[in-house]
Tab-separated table of N, CA and C in Angstrom:
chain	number	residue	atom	x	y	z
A	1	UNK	N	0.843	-1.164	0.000
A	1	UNK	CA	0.000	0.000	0.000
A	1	UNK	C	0.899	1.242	0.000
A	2	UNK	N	0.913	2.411	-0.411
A	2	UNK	CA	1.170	3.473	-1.003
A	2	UNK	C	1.295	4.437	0.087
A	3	UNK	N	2.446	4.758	0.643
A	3	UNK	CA	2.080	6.133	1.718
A	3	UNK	C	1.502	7.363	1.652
A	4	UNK	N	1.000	7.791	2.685
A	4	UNK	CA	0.403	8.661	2.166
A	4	UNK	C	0.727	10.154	2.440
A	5	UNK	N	0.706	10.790	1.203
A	5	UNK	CA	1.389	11.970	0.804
A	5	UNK	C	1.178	13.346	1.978
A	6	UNK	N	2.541	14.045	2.348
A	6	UNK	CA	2.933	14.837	3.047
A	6	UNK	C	1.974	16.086	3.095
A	7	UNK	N	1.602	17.280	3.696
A	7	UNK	CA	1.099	18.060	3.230
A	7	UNK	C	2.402	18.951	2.790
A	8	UNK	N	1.983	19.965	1.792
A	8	UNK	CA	3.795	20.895	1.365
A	8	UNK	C	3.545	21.836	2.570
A	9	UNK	N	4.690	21.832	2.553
A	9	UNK	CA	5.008	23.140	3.938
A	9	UNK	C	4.797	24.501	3.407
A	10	UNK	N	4.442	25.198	4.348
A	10	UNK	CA	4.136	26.462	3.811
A	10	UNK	C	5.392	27.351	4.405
A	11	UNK	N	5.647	28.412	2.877
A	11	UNK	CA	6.840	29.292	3.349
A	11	UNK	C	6.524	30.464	4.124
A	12	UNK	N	7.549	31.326	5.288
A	12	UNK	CA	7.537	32.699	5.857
A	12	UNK	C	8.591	33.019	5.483
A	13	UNK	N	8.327	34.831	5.893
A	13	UNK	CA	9.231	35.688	5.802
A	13	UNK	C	10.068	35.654	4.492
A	14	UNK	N	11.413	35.321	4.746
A	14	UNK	CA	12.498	36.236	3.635
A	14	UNK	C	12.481	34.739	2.528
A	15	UNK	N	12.101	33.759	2.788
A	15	UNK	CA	12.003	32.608	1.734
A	15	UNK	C	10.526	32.511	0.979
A	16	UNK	N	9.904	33.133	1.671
A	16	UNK	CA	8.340	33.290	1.003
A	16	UNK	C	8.619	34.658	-0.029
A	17	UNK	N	9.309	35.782	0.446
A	17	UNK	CA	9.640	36.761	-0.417
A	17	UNK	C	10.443	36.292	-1.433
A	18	UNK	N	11.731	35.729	-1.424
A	18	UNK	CA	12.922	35.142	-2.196
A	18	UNK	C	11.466	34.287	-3.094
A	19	UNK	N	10.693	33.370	-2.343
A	19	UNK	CA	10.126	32.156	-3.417
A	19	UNK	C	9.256	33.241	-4.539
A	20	UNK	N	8.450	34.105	-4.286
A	20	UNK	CA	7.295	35.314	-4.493
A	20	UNK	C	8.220	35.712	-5.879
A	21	UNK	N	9.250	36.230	-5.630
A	21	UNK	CA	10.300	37.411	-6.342
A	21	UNK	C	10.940	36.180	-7.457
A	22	UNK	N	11.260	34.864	-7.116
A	22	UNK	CA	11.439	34.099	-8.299
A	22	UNK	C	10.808	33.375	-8.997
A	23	UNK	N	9.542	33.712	-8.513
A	23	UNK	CA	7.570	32.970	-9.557
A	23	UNK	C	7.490	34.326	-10.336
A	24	UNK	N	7.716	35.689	-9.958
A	24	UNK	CA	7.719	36.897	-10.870
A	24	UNK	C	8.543	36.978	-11.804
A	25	UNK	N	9.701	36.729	-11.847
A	25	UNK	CA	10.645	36.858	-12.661
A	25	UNK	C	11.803	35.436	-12.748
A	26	UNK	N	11.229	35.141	-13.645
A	26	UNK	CA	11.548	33.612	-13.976
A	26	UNK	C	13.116	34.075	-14.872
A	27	UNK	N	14.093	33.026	-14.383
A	27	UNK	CA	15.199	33.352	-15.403
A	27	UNK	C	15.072	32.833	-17.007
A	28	UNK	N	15.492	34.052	-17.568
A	28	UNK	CA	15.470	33.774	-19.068
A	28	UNK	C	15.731	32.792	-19.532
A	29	UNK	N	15.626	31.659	-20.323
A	29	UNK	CA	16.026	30.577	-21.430
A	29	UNK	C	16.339	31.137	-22.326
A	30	UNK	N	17.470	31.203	-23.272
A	30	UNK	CA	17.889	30.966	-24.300
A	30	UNK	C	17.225	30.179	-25.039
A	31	UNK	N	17.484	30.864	-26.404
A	31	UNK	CA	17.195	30.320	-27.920
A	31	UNK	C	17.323	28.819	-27.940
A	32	UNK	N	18.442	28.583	-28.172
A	32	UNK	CA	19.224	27.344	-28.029
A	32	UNK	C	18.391	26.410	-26.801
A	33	UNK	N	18.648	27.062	-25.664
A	33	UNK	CA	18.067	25.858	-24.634
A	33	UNK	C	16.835	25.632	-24.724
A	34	UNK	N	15.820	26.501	-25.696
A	34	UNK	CA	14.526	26.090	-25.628
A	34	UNK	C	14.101	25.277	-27.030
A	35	UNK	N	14.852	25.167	-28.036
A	35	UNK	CA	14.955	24.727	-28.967
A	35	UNK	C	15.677	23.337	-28.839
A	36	UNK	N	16.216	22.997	-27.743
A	36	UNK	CA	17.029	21.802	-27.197
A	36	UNK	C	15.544	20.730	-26.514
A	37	UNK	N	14.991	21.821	-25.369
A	37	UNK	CA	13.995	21.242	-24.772
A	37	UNK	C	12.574	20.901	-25.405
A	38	UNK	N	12.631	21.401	-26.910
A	38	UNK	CA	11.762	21.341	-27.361
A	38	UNK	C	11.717	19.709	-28.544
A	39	UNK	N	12.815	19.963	-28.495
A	39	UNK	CA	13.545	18.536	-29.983
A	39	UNK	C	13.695	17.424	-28.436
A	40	UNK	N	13.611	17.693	-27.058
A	40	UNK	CA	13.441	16.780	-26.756
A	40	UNK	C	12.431	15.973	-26.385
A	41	UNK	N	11.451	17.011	-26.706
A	41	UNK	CA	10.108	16.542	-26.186
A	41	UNK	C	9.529	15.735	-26.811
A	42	UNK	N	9.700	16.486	-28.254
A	42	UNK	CA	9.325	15.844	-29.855
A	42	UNK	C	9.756	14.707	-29.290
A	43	UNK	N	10.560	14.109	-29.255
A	43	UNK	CA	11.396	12.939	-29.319
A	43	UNK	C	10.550	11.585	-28.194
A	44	UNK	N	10.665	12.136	-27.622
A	44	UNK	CA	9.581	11.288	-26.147
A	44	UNK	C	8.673	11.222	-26.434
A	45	UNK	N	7.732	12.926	-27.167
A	45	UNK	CA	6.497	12.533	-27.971
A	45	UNK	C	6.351	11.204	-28.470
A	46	UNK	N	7.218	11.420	-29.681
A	46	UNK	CA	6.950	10.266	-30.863
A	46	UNK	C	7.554	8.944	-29.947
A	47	UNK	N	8.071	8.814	-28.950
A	47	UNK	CA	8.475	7.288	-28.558
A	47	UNK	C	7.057	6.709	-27.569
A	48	UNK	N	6.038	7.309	-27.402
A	48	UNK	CA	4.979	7.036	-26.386
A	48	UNK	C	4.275	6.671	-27.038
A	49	UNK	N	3.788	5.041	-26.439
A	49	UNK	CA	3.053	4.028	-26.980
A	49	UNK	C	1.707	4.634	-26.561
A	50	UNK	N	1.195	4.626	-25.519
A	50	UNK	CA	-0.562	4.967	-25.447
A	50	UNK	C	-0.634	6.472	-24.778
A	51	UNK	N	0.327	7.422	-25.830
A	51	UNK	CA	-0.029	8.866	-25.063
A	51	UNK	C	-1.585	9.422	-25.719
A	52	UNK	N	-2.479	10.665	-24.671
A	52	UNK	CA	-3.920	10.689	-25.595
A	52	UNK	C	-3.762	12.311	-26.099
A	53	UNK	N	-2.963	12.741	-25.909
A	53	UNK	CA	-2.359	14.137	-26.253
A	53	UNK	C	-2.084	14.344	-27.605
């Protein structure tokens, strides 16, 4: 049988700000790295036997 799942902890103070301030401003990806992550997806795409997507 399957344990059963944690509740997520909730953040304060200067790590709830730090977490807040890096959901706003997400670091940039590059050309390249998104064009990497994208040929890899393709790739997993096309290898999935019963995907419904």
């Amino acid at each position: 049988m399957a344990r059963p799942i944690k509740e997520t902890p909730i953040l304060y103070g200067a790590e709830a700000r730090q977490f807040e301030m890096r959901m706003m401003n997400p670091e940039p990806v590059s050309k390249e790295r998104r064009e990497a992550i994208n040929r890899d997806y393709e790739f997993m795409r096309t290898r999935c036997v019963n995907c419904s997507f």
